Coordinates of N, CA and C and ligand atoms in Angstrom, one line a residue:
X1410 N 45.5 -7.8 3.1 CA 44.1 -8.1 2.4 C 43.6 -6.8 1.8
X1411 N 43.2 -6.9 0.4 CA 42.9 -5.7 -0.4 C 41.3 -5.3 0.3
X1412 N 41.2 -4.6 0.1 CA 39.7 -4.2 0.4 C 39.1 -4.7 -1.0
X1413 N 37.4 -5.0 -0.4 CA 36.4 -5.3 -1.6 C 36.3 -4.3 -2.2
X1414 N 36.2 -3.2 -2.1 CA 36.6 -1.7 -2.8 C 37.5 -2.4 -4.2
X1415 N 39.0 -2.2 -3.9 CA 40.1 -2.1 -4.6 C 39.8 -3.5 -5.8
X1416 N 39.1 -4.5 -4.9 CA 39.0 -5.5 -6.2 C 37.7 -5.5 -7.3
X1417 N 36.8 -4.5 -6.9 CA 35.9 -4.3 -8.0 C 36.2 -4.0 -9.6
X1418 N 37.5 -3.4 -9.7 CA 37.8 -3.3 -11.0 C 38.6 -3.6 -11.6
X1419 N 39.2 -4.6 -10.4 CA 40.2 -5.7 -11.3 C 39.1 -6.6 -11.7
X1420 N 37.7 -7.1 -10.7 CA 36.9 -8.0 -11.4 C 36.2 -7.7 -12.6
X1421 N 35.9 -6.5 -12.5 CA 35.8 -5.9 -13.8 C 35.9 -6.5 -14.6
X1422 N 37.9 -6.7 -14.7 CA 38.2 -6.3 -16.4 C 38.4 -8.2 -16.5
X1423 N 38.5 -8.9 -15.3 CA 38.6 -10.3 -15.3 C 36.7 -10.4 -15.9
X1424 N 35.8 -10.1 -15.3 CA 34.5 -10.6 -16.3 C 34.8 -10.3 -17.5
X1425 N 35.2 -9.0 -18.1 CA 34.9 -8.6 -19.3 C 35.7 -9.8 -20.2
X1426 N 37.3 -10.2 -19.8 CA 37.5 -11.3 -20.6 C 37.3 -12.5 -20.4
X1427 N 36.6 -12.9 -19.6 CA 36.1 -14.1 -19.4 C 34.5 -13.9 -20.4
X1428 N 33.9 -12.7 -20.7 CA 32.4 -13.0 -21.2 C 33.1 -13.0 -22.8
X1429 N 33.9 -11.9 -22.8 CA 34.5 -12.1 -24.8 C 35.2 -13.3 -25.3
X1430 N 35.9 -13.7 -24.1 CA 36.5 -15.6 -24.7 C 35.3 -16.1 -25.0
X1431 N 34.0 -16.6 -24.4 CA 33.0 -17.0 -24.3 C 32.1 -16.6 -25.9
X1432 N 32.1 -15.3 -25.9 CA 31.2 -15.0 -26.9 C 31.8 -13.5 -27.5
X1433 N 33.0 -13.5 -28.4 CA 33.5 -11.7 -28.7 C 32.3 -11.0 -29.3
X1434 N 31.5 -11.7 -29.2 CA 30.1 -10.5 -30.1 C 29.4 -10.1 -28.7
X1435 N 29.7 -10.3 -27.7 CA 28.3 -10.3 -26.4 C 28.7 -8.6 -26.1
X1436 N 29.3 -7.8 -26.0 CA 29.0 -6.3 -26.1 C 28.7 -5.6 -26.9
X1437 N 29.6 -6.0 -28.5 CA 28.6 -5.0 -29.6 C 27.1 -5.4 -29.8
X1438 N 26.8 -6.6 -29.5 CA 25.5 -7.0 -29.4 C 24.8 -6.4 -28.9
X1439 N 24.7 -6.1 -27.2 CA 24.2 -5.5 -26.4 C 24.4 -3.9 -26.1
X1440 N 25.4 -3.6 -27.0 CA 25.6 -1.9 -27.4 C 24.4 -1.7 -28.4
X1441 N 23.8 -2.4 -29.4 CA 22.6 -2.1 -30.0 C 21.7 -1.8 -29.6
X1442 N 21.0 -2.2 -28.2 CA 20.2 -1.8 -28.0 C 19.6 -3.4 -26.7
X1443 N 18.1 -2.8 -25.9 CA 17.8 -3.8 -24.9 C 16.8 -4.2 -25.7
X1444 N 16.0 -5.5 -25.3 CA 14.9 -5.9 -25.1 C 14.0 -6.8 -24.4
X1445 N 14.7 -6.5 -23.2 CA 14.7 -7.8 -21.9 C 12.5 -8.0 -21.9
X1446 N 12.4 -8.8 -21.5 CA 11.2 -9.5 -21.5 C 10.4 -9.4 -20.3
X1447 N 11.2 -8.9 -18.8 CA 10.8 -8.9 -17.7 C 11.3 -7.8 -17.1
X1448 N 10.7 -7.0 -16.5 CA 10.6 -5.8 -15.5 C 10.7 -6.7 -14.0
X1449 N 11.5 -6.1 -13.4 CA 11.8 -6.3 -11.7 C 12.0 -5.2 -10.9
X1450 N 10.5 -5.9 -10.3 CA 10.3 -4.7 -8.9 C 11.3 -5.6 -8.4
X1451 N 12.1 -5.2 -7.0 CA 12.5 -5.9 -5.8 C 13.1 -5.1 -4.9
X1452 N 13.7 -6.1 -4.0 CA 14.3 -5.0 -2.6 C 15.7 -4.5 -3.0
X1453 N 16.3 -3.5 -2.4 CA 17.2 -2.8 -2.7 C 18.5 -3.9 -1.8
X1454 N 17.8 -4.8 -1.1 CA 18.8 -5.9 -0.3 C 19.9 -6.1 -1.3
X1455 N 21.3 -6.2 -0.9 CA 22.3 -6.5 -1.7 C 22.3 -8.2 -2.0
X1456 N 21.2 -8.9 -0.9 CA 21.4 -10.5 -1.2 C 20.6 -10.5 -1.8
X1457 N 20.0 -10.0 -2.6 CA 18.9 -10.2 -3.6 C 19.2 -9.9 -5.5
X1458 N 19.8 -10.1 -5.7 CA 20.2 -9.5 -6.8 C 19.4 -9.8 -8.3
X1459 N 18.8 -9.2 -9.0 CA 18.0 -9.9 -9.9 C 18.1 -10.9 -10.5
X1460 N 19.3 -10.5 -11.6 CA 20.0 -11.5 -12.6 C 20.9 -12.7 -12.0
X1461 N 21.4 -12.9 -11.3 CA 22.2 -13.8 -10.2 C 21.0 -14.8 -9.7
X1462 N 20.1 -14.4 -8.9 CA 19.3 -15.5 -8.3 C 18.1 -15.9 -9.9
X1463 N 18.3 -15.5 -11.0 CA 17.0 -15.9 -12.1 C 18.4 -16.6 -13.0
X1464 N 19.3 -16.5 -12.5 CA 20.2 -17.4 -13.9 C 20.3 -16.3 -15.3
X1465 N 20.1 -15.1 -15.2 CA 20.2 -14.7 -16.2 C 21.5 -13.5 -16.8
X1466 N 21.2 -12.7 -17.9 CA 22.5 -12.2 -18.3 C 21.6 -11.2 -18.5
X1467 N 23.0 -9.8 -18.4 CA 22.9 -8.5 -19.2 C 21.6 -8.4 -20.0
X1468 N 21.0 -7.7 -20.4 CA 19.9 -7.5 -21.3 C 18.9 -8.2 -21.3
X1469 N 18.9 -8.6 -20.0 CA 17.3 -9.7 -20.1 C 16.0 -9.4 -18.8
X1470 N 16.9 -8.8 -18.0 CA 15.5 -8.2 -17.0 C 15.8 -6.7 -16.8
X1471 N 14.9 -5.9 -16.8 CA 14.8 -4.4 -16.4 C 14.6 -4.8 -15.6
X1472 N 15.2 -3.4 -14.2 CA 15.6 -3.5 -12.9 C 14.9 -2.4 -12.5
X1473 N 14.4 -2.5 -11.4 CA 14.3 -0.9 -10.4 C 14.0 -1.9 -9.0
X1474 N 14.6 -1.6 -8.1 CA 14.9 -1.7 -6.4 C 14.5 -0.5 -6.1
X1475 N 14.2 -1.4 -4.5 CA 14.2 -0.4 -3.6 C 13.8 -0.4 -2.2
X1476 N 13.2 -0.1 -1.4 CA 13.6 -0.6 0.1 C 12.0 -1.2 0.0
X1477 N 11.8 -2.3 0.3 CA 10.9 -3.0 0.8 C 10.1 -3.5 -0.6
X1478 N 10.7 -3.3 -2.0 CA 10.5 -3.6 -3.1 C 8.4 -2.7 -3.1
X1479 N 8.4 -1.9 -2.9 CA 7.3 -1.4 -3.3 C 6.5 -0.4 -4.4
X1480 N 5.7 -0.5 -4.4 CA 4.9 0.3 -5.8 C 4.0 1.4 -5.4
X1481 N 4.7 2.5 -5.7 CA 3.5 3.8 -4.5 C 3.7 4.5 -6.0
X1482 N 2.3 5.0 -6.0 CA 2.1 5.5 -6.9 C 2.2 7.1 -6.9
X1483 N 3.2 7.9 -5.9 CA 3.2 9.0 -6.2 C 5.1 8.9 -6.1
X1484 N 5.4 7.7 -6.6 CA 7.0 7.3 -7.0 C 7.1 7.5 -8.3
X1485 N 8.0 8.9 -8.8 CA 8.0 9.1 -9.9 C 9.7 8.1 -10.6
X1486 N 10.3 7.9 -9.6 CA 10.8 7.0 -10.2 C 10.3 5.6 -10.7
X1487 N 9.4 5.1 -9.9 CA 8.8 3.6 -10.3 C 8.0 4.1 -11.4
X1488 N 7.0 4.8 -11.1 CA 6.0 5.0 -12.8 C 6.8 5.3 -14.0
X1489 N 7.9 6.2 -14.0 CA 9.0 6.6 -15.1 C 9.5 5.2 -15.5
X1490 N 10.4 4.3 -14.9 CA 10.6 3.1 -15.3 C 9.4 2.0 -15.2
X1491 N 8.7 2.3 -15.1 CA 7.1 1.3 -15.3 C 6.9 1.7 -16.7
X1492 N 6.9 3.0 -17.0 CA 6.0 3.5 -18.2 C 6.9 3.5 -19.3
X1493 N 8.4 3.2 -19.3 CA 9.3 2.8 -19.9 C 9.3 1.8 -20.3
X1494 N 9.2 0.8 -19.3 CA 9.5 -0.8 -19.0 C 8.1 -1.3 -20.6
X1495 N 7.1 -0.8 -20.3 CA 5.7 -1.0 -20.6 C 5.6 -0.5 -22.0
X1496 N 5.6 0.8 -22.0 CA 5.2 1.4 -23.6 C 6.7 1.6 -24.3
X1497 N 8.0 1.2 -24.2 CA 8.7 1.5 -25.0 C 9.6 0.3 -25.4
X1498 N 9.5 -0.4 -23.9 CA 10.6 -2.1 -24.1 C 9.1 -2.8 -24.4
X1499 N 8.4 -3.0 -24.1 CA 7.3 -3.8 -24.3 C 7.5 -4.9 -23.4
X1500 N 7.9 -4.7 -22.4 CA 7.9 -6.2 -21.6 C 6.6 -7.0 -21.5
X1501 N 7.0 -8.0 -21.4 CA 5.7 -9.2 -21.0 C 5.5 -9.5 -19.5
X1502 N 6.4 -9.4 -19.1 CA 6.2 -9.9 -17.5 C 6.3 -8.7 -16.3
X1503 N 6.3 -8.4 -15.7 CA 6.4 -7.8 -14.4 C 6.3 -8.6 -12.9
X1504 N 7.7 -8.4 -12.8 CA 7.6 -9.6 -11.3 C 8.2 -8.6 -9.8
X1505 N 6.9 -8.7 -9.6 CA 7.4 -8.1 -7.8 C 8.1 -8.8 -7.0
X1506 N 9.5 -8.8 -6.9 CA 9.8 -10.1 -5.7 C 10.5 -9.4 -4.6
X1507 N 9.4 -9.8 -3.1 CA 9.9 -9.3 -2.2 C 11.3 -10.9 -1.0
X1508 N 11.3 -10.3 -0.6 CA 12.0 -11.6 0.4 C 12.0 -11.8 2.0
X1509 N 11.8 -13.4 2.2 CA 11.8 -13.3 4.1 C 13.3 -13.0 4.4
X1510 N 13.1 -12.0 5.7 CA 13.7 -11.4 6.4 C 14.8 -10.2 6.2
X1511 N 13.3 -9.3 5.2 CA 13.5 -8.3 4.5 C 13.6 -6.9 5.8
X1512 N 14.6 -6.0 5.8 CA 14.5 -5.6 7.0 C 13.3 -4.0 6.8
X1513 N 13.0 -3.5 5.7 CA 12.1 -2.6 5.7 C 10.2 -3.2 6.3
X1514 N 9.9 -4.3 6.2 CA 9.0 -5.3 6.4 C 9.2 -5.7 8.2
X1515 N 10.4 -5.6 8.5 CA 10.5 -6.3 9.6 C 10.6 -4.6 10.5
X1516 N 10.8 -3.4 9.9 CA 11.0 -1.9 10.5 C 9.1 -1.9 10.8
X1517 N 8.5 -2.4 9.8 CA 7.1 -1.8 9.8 C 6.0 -2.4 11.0
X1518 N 6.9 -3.5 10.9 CA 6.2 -4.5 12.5 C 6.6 -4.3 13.7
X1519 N 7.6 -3.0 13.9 CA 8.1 -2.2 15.7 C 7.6 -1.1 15.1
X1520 N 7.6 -0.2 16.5 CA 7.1 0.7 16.6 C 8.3 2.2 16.8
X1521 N 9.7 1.4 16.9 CA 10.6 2.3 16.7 C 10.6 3.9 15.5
X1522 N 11.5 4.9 15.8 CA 11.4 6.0 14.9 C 12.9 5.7 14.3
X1523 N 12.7 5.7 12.7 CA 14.0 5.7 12.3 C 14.3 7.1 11.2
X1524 N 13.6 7.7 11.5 CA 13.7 8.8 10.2 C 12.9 9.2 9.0
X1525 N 13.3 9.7 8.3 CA 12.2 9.6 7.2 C 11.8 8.9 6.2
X1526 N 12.5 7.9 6.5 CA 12.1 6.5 6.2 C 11.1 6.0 6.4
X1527 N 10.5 6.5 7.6 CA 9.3 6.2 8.3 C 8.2 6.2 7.9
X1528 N 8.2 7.1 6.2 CA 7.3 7.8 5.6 C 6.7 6.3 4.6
X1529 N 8.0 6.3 4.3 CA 7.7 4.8 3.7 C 7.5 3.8 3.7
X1530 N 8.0 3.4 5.0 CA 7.5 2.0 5.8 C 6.2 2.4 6.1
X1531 N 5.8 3.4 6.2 CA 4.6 3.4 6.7 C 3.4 2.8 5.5
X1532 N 3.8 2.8 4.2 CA 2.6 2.2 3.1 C 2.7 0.4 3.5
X1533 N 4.2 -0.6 4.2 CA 3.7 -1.6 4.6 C 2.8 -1.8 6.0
X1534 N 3.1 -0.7 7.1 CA 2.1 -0.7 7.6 C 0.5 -0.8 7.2
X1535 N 0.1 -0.1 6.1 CA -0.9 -0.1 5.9 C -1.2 -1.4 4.6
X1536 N -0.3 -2.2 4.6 CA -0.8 -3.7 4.2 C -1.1 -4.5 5.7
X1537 N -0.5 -4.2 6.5 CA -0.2 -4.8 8.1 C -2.4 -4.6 8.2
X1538 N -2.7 -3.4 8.3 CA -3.6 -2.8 8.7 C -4.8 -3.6 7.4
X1539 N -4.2 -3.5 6.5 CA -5.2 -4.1 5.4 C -5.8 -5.7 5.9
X1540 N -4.9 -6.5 6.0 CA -4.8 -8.0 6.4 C -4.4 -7.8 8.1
X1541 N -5.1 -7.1 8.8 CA -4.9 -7.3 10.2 C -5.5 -8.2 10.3
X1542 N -6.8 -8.4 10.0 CA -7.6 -10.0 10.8 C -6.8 -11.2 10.4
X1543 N -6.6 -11.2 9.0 CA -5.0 -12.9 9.5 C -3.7 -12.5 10.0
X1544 N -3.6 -11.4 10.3 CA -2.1 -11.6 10.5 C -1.9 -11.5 11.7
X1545 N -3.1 -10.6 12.9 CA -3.5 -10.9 14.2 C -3.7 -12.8 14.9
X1546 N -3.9 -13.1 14.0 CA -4.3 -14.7 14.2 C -3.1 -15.5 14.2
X1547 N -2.1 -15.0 14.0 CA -0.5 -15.7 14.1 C 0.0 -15.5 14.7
X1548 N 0.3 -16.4 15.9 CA 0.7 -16.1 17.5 C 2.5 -15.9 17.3
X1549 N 3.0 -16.6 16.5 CA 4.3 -17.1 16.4 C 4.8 -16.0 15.3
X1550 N 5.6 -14.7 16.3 CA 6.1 -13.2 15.6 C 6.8 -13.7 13.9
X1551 N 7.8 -14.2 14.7 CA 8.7 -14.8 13.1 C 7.6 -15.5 11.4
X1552 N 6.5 -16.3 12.0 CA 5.3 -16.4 11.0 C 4.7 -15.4 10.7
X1553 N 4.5 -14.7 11.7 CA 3.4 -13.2 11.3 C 4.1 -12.0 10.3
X1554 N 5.6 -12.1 10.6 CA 6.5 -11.8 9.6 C 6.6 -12.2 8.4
X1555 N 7.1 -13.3 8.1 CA 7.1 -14.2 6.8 C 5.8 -13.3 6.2
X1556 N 4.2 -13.7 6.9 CA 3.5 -13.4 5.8 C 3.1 -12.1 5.6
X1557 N 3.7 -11.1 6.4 CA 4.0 -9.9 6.0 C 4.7 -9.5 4.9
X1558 N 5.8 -10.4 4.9 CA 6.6 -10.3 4.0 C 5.7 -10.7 2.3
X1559 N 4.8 -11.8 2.7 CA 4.2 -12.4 1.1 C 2.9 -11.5 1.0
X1560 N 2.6 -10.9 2.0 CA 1.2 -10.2 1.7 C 1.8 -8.9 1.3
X1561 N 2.9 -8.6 1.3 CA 3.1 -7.3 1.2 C 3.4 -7.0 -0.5
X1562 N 3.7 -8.0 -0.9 CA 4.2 -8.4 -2.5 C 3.3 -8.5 -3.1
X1563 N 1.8 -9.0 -2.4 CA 0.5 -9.3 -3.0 C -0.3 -8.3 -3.3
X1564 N -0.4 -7.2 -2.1 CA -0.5 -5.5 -2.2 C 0.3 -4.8 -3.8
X1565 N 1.5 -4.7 -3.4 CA 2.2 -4.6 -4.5 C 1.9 -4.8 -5.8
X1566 N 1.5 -6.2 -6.2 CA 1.1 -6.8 -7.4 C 0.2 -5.8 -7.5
X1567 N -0.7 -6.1 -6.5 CA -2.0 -5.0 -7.0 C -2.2 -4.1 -7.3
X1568 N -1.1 -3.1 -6.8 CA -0.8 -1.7 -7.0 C -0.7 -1.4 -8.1
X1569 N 0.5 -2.6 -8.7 CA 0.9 -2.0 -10.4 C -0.7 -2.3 -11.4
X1570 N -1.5 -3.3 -10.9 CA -2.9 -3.5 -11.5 C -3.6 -2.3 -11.6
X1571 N -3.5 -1.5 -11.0 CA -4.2 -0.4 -10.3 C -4.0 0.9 -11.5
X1572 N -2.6 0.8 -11.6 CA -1.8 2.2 -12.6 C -2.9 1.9 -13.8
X1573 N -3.4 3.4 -14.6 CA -3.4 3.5 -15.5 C -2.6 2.8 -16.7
X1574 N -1.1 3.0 -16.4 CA -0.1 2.5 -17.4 C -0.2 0.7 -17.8
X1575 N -0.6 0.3 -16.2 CA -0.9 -1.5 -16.7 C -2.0 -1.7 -17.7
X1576 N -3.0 -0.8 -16.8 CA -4.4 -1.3 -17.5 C -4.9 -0.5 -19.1
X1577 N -4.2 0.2 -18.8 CA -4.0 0.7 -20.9 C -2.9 -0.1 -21.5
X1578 N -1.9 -0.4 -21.3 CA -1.2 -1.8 -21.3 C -2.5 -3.0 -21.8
X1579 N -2.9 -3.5 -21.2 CA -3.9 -4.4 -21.5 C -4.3 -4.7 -22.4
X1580 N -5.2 -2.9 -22.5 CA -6.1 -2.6 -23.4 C -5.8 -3.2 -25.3
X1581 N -4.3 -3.1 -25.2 CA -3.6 -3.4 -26.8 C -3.7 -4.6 -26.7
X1582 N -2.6 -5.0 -27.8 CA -2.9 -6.3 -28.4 C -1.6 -7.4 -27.6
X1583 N -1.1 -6.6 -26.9 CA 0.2 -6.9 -26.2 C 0.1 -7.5 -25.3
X1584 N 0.3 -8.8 -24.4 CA 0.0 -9.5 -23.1 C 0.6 -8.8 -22.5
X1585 N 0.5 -8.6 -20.9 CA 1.2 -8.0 -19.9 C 1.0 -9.1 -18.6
X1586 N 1.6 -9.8 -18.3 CA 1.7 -10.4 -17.1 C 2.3 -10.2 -15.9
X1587 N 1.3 -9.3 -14.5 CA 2.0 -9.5 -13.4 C 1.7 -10.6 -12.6
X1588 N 3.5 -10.5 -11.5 CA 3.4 -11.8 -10.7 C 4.4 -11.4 -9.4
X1589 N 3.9 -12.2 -8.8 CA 4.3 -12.3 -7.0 C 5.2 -12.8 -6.3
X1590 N 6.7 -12.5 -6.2 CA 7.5 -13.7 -5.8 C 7.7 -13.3 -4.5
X1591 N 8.6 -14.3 -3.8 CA 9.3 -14.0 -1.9 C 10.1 -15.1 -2.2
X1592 N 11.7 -14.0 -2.4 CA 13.1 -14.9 -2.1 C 13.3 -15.0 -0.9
X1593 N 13.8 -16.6 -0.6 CA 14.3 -17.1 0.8 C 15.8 -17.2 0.7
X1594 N 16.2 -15.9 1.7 CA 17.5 -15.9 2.3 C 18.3 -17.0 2.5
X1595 N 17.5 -18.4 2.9 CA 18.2 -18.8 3.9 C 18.4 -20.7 3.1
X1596 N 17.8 -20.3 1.8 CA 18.0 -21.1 0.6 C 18.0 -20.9 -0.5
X1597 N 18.0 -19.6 -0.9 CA 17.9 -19.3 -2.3 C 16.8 -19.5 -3.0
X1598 N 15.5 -20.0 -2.9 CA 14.8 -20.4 -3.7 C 13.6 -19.3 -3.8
X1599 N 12.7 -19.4 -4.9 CA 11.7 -18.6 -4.9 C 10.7 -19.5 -5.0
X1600 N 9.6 -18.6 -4.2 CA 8.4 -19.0 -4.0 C 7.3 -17.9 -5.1
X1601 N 6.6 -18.9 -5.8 CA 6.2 -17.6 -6.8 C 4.4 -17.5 -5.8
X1602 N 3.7 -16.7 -5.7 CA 2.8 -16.6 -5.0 C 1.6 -16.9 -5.7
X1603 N 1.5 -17.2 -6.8 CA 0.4 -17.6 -7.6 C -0.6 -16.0 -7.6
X1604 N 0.0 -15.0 -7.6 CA -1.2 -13.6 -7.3 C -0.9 -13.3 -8.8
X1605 N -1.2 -13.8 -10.1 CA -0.8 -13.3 -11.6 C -2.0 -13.0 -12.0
X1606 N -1.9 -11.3 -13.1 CA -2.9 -10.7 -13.1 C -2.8 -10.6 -15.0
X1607 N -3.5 -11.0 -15.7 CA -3.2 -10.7 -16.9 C -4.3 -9.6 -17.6
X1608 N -5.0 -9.2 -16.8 CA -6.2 -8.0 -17.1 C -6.5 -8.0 -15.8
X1609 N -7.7 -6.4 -16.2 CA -8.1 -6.3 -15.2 C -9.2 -6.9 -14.6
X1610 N -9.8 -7.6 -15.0 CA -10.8 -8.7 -14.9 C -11.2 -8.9 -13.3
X1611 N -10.0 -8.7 -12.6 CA -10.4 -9.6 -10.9 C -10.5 -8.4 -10.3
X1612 N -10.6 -7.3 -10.9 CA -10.1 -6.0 -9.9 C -11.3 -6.1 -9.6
X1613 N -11.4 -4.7 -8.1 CA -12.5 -3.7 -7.5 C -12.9 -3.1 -8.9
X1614 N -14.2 -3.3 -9.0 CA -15.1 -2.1 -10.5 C -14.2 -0.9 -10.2
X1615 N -14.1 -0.4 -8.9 CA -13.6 0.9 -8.3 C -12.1 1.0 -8.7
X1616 N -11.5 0.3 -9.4 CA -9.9 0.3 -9.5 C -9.8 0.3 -10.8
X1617 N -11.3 0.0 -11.7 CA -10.9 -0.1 -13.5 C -11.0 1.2 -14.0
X1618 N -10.1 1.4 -15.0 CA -10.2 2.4 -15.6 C -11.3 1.8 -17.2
X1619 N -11.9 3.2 -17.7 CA -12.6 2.6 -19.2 C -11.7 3.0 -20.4
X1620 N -11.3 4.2 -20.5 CA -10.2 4.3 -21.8 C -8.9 4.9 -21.0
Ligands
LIG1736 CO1 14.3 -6.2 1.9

């Protein structure tokens, strides 16, 4: 039995002629250049994959993962590909999708030490802490999880509301739509959260920027 290793590049060259029978123009096409439509926050989970669970291809979603799919604003990689995603692809959408039985979400609800990782789980803690009055109110651990999991995406949304770069984003003539998903492991489906922000309109006065 070959290792999954050894067969990654024989699948390789088997996609590549399977996408050129299909379409011989689909690389020099996409050697021109991107202009995918959707930015994807999500978790760095390997069952999670952007393009595979949305049905889609090569050049249609910008990607950035990462553990617990979150938006911390002293992440110079997230604001770099935010401020990319935003002022240079012009995307329309931005979708946060986090998922049940996400294990960064499920680190932030024990009290175990894992390293310095810790640093980081600690910003869902402080969704935990934000939404303590409902989430104290759910006797049944595995529920109090789940909505850890959807509150935590809801945070998130908000975060990117928050950035300068969304809300001068706005400001133009350009729509910008954020939105809220939680993929289920255990069917595939998404749940979109209904948390979609198209200005800043719903925010804290305290979170708007004026120019
Ligand atoms: Co996860």
């Amino acid at each position: 039995m070959p290792e999954l290793y050894d067969t990654l590049l024989k699948n390789n060259k088997k996609w590549v002629e399977e996408v050129t029978e299909k379409d011989p123009d689909f690389f020099s096409n996409l050697s021109k250049g991107q202009a995918p439509p959707v930015l994807w926050i999500g978790c760095a989970d390997s069952r999670v994959p952007a393009n595979v669970i949305t049905g889609t291809q090569p050049g249609e979603i910008f990607v950035h993962r990462n553990i617990a799919n979150m938006v911390i604003h002293t992440d110079m990689n997230m604001l770099s590909v935010l401020d990319y995603a935003v002022n240079v692809l012009y995307i329309r959408h931005i979708i946060v999708c986090g998922h049940y039985g996400c294990g960064g979400v499920r680190a932030a609800m024990n009290n175990t030490q894992n390293g310095i990782i810790d640093n980081w789980i600690c910003h869902i803690k402080d969704v935990y802490r934000l939404h303590h009055e409902e989430l104290s109110q759910i006797a049944d651990e595995e529920a109090r999880y789940n909505r850890l999991v959807e509150l935590n995406v809801v945070e998130q949304v908000l975060d990117l509301a928050k950035t300068s770069i969304v809300q001068n984003a706005w400001k133009g003539d350009k729509p910008l739509w954020l939105h809220g998903w939680v993929y289920s492991l255990d069917n595939g489906l998404v749940k979109d959260l209904d948390v979609t922000y198209g200005s800043n309109a719903e925010l804290l006065d305290i979170y708007k920027f004026n120019e």
